[in-house]
mmCIF file of C-alpha atoms in Angstrom:
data_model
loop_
_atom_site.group_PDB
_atom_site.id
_atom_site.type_symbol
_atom_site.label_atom_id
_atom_site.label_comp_id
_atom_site.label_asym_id
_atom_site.label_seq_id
_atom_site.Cartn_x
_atom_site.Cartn_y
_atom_site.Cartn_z
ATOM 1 C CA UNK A 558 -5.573 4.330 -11.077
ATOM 2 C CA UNK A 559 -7.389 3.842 -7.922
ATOM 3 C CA UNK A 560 -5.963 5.635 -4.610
ATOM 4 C CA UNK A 561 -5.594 3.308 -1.691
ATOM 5 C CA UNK A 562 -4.926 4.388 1.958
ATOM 6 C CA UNK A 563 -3.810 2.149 4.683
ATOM 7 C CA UNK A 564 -3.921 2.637 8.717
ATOM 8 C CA UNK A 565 -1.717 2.128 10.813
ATOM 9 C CA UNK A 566 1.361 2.616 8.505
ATOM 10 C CA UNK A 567 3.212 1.033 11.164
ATOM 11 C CA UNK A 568 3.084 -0.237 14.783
ATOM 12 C CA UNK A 569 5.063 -1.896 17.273
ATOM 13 C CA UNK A 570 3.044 -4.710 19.478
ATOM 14 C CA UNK A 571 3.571 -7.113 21.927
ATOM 15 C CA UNK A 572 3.356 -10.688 21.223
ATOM 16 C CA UNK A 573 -0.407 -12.447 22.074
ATOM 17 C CA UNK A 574 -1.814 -9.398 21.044
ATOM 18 C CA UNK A 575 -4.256 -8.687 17.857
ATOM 19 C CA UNK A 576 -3.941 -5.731 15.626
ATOM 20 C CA UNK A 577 -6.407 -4.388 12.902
ATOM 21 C CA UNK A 578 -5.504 -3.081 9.384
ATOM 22 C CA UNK A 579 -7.226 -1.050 7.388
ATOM 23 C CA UNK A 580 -7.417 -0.266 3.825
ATOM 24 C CA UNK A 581 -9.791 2.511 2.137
ATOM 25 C CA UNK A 582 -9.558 2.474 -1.794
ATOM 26 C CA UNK A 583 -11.183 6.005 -3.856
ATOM 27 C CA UNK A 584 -13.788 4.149 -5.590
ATOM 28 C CA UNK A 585 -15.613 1.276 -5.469
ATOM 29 C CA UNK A 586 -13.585 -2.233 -6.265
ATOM 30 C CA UNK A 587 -14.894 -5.909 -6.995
ATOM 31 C CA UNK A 588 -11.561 -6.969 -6.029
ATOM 32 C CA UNK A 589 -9.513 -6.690 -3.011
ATOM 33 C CA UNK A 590 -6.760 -8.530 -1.775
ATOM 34 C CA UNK A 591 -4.421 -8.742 1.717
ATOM 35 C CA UNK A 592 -0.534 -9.674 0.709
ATOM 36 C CA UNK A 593 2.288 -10.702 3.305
ATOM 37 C CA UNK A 594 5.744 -9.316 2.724
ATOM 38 C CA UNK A 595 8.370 -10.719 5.261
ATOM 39 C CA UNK A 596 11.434 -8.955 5.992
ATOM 40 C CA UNK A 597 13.847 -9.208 2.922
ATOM 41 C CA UNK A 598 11.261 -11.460 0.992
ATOM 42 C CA UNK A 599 8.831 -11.209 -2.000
ATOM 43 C CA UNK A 600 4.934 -11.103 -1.816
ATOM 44 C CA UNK A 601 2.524 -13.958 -0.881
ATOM 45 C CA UNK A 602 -1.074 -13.518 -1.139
ATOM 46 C CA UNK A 603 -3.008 -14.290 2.023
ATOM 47 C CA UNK A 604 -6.350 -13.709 0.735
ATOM 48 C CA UNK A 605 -8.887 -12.474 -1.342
ATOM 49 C CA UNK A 606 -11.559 -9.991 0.361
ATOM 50 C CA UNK A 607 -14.841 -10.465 -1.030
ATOM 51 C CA UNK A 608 -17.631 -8.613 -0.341
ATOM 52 C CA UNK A 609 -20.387 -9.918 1.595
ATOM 53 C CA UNK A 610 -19.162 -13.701 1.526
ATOM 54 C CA UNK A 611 -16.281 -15.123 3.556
ATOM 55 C CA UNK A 612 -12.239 -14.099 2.621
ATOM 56 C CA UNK A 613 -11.077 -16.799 0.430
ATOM 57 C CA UNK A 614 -7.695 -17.637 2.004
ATOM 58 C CA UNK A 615 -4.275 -19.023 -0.356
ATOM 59 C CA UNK A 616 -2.742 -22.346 1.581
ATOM 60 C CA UNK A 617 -0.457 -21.455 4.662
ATOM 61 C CA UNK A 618 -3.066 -18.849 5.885
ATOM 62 C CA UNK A 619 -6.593 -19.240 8.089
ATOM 63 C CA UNK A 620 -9.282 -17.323 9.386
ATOM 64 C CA UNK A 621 -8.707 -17.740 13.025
ATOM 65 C CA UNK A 622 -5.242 -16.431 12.653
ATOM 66 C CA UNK A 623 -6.375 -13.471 9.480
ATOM 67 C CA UNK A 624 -10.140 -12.498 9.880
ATOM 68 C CA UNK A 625 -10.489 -9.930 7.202
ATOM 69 C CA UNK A 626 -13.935 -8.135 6.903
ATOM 70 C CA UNK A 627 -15.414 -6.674 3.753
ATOM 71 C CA UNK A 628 -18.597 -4.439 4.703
ATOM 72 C CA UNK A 629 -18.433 -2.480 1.517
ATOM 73 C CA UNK A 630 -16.692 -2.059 -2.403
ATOM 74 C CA UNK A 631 -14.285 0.517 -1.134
ATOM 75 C CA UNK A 632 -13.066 -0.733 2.346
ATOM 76 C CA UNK A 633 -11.347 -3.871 3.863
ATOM 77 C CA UNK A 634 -9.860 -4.939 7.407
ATOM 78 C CA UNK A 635 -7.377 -7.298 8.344
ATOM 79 C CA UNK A 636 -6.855 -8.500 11.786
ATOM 80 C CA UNK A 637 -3.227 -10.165 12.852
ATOM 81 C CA UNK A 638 -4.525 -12.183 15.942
ATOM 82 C CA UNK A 639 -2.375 -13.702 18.422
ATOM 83 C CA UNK A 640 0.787 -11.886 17.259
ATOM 84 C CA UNK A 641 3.847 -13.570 17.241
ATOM 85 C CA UNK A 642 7.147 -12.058 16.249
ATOM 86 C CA UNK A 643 7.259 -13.921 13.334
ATOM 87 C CA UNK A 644 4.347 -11.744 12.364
ATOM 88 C CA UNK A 645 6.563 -9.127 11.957
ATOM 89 C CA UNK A 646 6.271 -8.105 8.286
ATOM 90 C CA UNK A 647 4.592 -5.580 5.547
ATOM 91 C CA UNK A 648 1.152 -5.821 5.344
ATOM 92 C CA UNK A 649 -0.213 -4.881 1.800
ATOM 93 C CA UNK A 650 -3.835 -4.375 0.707
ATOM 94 C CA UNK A 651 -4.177 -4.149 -3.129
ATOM 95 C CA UNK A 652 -6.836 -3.686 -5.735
ATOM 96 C CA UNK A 653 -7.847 -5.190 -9.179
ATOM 97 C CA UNK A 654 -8.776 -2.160 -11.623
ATOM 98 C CA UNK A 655 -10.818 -4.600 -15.031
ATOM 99 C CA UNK A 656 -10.425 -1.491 -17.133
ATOM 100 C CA UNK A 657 -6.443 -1.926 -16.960
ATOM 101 C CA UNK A 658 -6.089 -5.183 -15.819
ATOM 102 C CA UNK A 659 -3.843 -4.047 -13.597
ATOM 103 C CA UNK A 660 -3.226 -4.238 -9.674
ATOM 104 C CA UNK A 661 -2.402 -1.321 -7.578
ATOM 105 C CA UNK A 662 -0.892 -1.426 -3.739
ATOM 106 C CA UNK A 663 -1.850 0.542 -0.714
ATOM 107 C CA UNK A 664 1.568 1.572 0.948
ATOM 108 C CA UNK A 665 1.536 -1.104 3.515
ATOM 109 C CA UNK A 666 1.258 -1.485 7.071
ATOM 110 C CA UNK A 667 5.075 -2.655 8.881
ATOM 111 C CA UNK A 668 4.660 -4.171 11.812
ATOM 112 C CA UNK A 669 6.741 -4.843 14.238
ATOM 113 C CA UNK A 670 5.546 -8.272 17.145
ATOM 114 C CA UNK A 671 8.391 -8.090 20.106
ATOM 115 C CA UNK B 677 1.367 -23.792 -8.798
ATOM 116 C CA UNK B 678 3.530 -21.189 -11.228
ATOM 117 C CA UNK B 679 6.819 -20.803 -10.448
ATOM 118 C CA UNK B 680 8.450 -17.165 -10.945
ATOM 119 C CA UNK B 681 11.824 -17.016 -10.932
ATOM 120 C CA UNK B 682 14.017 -13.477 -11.667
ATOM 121 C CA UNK B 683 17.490 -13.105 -12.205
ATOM 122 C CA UNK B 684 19.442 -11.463 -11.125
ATOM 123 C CA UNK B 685 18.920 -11.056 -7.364
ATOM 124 C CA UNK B 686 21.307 -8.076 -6.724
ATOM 125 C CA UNK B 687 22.179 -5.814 -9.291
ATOM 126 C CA UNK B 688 24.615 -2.497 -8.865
ATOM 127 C CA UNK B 689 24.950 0.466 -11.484
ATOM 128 C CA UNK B 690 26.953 3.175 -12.228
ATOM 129 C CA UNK B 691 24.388 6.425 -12.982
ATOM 130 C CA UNK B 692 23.916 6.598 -16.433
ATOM 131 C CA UNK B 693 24.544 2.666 -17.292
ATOM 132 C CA UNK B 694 21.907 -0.021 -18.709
ATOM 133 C CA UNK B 695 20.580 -2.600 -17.303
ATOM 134 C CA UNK B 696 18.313 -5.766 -18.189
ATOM 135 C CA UNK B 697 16.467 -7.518 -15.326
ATOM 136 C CA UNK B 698 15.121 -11.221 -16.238
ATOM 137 C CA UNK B 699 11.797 -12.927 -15.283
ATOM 138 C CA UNK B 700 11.436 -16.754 -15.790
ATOM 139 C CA UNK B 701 7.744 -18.581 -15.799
ATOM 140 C CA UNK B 702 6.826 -21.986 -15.415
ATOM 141 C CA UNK B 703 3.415 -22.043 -16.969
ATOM 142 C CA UNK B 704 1.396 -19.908 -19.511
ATOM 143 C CA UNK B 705 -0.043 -16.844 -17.298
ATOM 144 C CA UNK B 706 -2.886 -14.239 -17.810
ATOM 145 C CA UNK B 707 -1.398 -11.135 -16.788
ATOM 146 C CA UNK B 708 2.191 -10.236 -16.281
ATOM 147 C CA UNK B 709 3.093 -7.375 -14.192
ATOM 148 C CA UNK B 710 6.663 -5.463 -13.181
ATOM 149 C CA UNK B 711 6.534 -3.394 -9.933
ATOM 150 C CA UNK B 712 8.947 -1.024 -8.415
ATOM 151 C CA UNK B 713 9.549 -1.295 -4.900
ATOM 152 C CA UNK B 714 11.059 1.788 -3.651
ATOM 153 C CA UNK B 715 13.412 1.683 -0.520
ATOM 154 C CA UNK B 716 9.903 3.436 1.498
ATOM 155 C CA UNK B 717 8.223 -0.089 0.729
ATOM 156 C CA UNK B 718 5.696 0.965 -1.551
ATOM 157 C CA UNK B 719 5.121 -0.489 -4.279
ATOM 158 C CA UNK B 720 4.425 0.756 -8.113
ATOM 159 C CA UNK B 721 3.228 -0.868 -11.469
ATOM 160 C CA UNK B 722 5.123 -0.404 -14.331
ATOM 161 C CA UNK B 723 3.593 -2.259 -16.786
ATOM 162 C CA UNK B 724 1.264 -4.575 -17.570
ATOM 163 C CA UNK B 725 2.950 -6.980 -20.167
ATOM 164 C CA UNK B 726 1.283 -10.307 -20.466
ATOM 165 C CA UNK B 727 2.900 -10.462 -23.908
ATOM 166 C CA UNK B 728 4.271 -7.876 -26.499
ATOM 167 C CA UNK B 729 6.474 -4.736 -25.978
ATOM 168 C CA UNK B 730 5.633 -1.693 -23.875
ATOM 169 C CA UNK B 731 7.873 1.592 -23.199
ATOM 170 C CA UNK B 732 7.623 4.388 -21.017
ATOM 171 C CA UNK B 733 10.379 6.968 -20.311
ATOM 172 C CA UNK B 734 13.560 5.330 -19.902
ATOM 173 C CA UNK B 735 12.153 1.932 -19.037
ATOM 174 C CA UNK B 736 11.087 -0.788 -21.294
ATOM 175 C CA UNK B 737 9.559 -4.304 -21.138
ATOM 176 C CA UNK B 738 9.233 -6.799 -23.310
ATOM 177 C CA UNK B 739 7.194 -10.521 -22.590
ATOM 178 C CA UNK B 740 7.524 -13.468 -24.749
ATOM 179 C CA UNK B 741 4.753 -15.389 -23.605
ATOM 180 C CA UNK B 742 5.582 -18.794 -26.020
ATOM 181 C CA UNK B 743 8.866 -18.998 -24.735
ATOM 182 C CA UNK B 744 7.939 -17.849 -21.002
ATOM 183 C CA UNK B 745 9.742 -14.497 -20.030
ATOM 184 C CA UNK B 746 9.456 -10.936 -19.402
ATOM 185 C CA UNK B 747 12.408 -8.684 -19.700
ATOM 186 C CA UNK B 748 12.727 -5.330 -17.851
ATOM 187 C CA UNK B 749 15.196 -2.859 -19.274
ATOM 188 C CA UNK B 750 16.033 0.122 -17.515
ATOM 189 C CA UNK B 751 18.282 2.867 -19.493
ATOM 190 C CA UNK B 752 20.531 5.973 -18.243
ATOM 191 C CA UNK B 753 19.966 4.792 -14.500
ATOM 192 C CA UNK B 754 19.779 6.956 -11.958
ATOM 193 C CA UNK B 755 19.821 6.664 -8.432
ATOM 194 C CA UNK B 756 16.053 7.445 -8.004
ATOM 195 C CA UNK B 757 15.532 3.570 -10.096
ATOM 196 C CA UNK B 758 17.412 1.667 -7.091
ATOM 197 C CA UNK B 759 14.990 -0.261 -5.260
ATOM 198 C CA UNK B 760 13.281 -3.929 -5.248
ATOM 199 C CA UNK B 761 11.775 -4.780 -9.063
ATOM 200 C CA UNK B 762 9.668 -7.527 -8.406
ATOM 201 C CA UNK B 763 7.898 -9.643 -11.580
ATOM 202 C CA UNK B 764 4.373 -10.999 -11.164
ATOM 203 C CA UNK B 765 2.305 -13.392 -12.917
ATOM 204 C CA UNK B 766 -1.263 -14.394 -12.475
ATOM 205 C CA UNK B 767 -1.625 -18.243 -13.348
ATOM 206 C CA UNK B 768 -4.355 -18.708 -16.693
ATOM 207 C CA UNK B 769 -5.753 -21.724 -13.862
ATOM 208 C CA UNK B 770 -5.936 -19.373 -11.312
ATOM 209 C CA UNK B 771 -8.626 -16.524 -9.897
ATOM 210 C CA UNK B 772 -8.624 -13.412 -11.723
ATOM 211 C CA UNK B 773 -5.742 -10.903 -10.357
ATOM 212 C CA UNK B 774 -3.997 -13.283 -7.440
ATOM 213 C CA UNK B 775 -0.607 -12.735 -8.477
ATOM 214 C CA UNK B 776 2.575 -14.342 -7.599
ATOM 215 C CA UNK B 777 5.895 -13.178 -7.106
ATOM 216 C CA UNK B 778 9.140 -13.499 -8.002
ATOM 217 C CA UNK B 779 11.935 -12.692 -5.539
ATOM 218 C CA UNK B 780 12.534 -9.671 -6.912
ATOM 219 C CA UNK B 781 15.722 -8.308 -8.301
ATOM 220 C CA UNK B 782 17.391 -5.239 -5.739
ATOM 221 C CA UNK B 783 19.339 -2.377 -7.913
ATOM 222 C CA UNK B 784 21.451 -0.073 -6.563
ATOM 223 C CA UNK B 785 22.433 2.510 -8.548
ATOM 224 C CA UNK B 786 25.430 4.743 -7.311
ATOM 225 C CA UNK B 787 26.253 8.121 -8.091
#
């Protein structure tokens, strides 16, 4: 299984602010993914991160407000631009592994938009 | 798009008592996973079921993919298991791995 770091693990901001996630996996990944978890909800995919071509965003989310970045197979940023507090949630990165077909989690990034 | 639904929402245990968690799909899927949530927030895969039987430890799974649902059984609970168990599915239309949720069913298992 593939070993996935995230920084921050949490942070508190103030709202109009923009705050940058990032997610480091052990080995190199085709797939990469950014997932929203509000407070006492389930998961919802915000994007895919592809390398070297454009995030492919799920309805509900857009660049302006998610840029993501995907220099390389094993790392992946998402920025939360113009925070608002209802921002406020788990940020998750996750990863695709083809030889289980199975999807692991970094352990999230909570933040908190006041 | 696919529709997960899991039942039920809130579950509390005894230690030591079974338990059978539900997951309802609208449409056939690829890839079916189960995920532990732990009260820290991260998340773990259980299994990957699209279809068949799986066991490991104390938990089970089981996906009948004809009749569209995954069953998660969890034996001789303990108070470690208590957390979110969320169901996901990845849509056969869909791109390879984006998964979708269920709501997630929240056990609390008391000493």
């Amino acid at each position: 299984s593939a070993v996935i770091s995230q920084k921050p693990s949490r942070d508190i901001c103030q709202r109009g602010t923009s705050l940058t996630i990032q997610c480091q996996v052990d080995s190199q990944v085709t797939m990469m993914f950014w997932y929203r978890q509000q407070p006492g909800q389930s998961l919802t995919l915000i994007a895919t991160a592809n390398q070297g071509s454009e995030a492919t965003y799920e309805s509900g989310f857009v660049i302006d407000k998610f840029p993501i970045s995907r220099p390389n197979l094993t790392f992946s940023t998402l920025t939360v631009s113009n925070m608002s507090p209802e921002d406020s949630s788990i940020y998750l990165c996750s990863v695709g592994s083809l030889a289980t077909d199975t999807q692991y989690f970094g352990p999230g990034t909570r933040l908190t938009v006041l | 798009g696919i529709q997960v639904e899991q039942s039920p929402p809130d579950l509390i245990l005894q230690e030591g008592a079974n338990s059978t968690l539900r997951c309802n799909f609208s449409d056939s899927v690829n890839n079916l996973q189960w995920f532990h949530q732990n009260p820290w927030g991260q998340l773990i895969n259980l299994f990957y079921i699209p279809s068949g039987t799986k066991q490991n430890g104390r938990l089970s799974a089981t996906t009948v993919a004809t009749e569209r649902y995954s069953l998660l059984y969890i034996s001789s609970s303990q108070t470690t298991d208590s957390g979110v168990y969320f169901c996901a599915v990845e849509d056969s239309g869909a791109g390879s791995y984006q998964l979708t949720f269920g709501k997630g069913t929240k056990l609390s298992v008391i000493p």
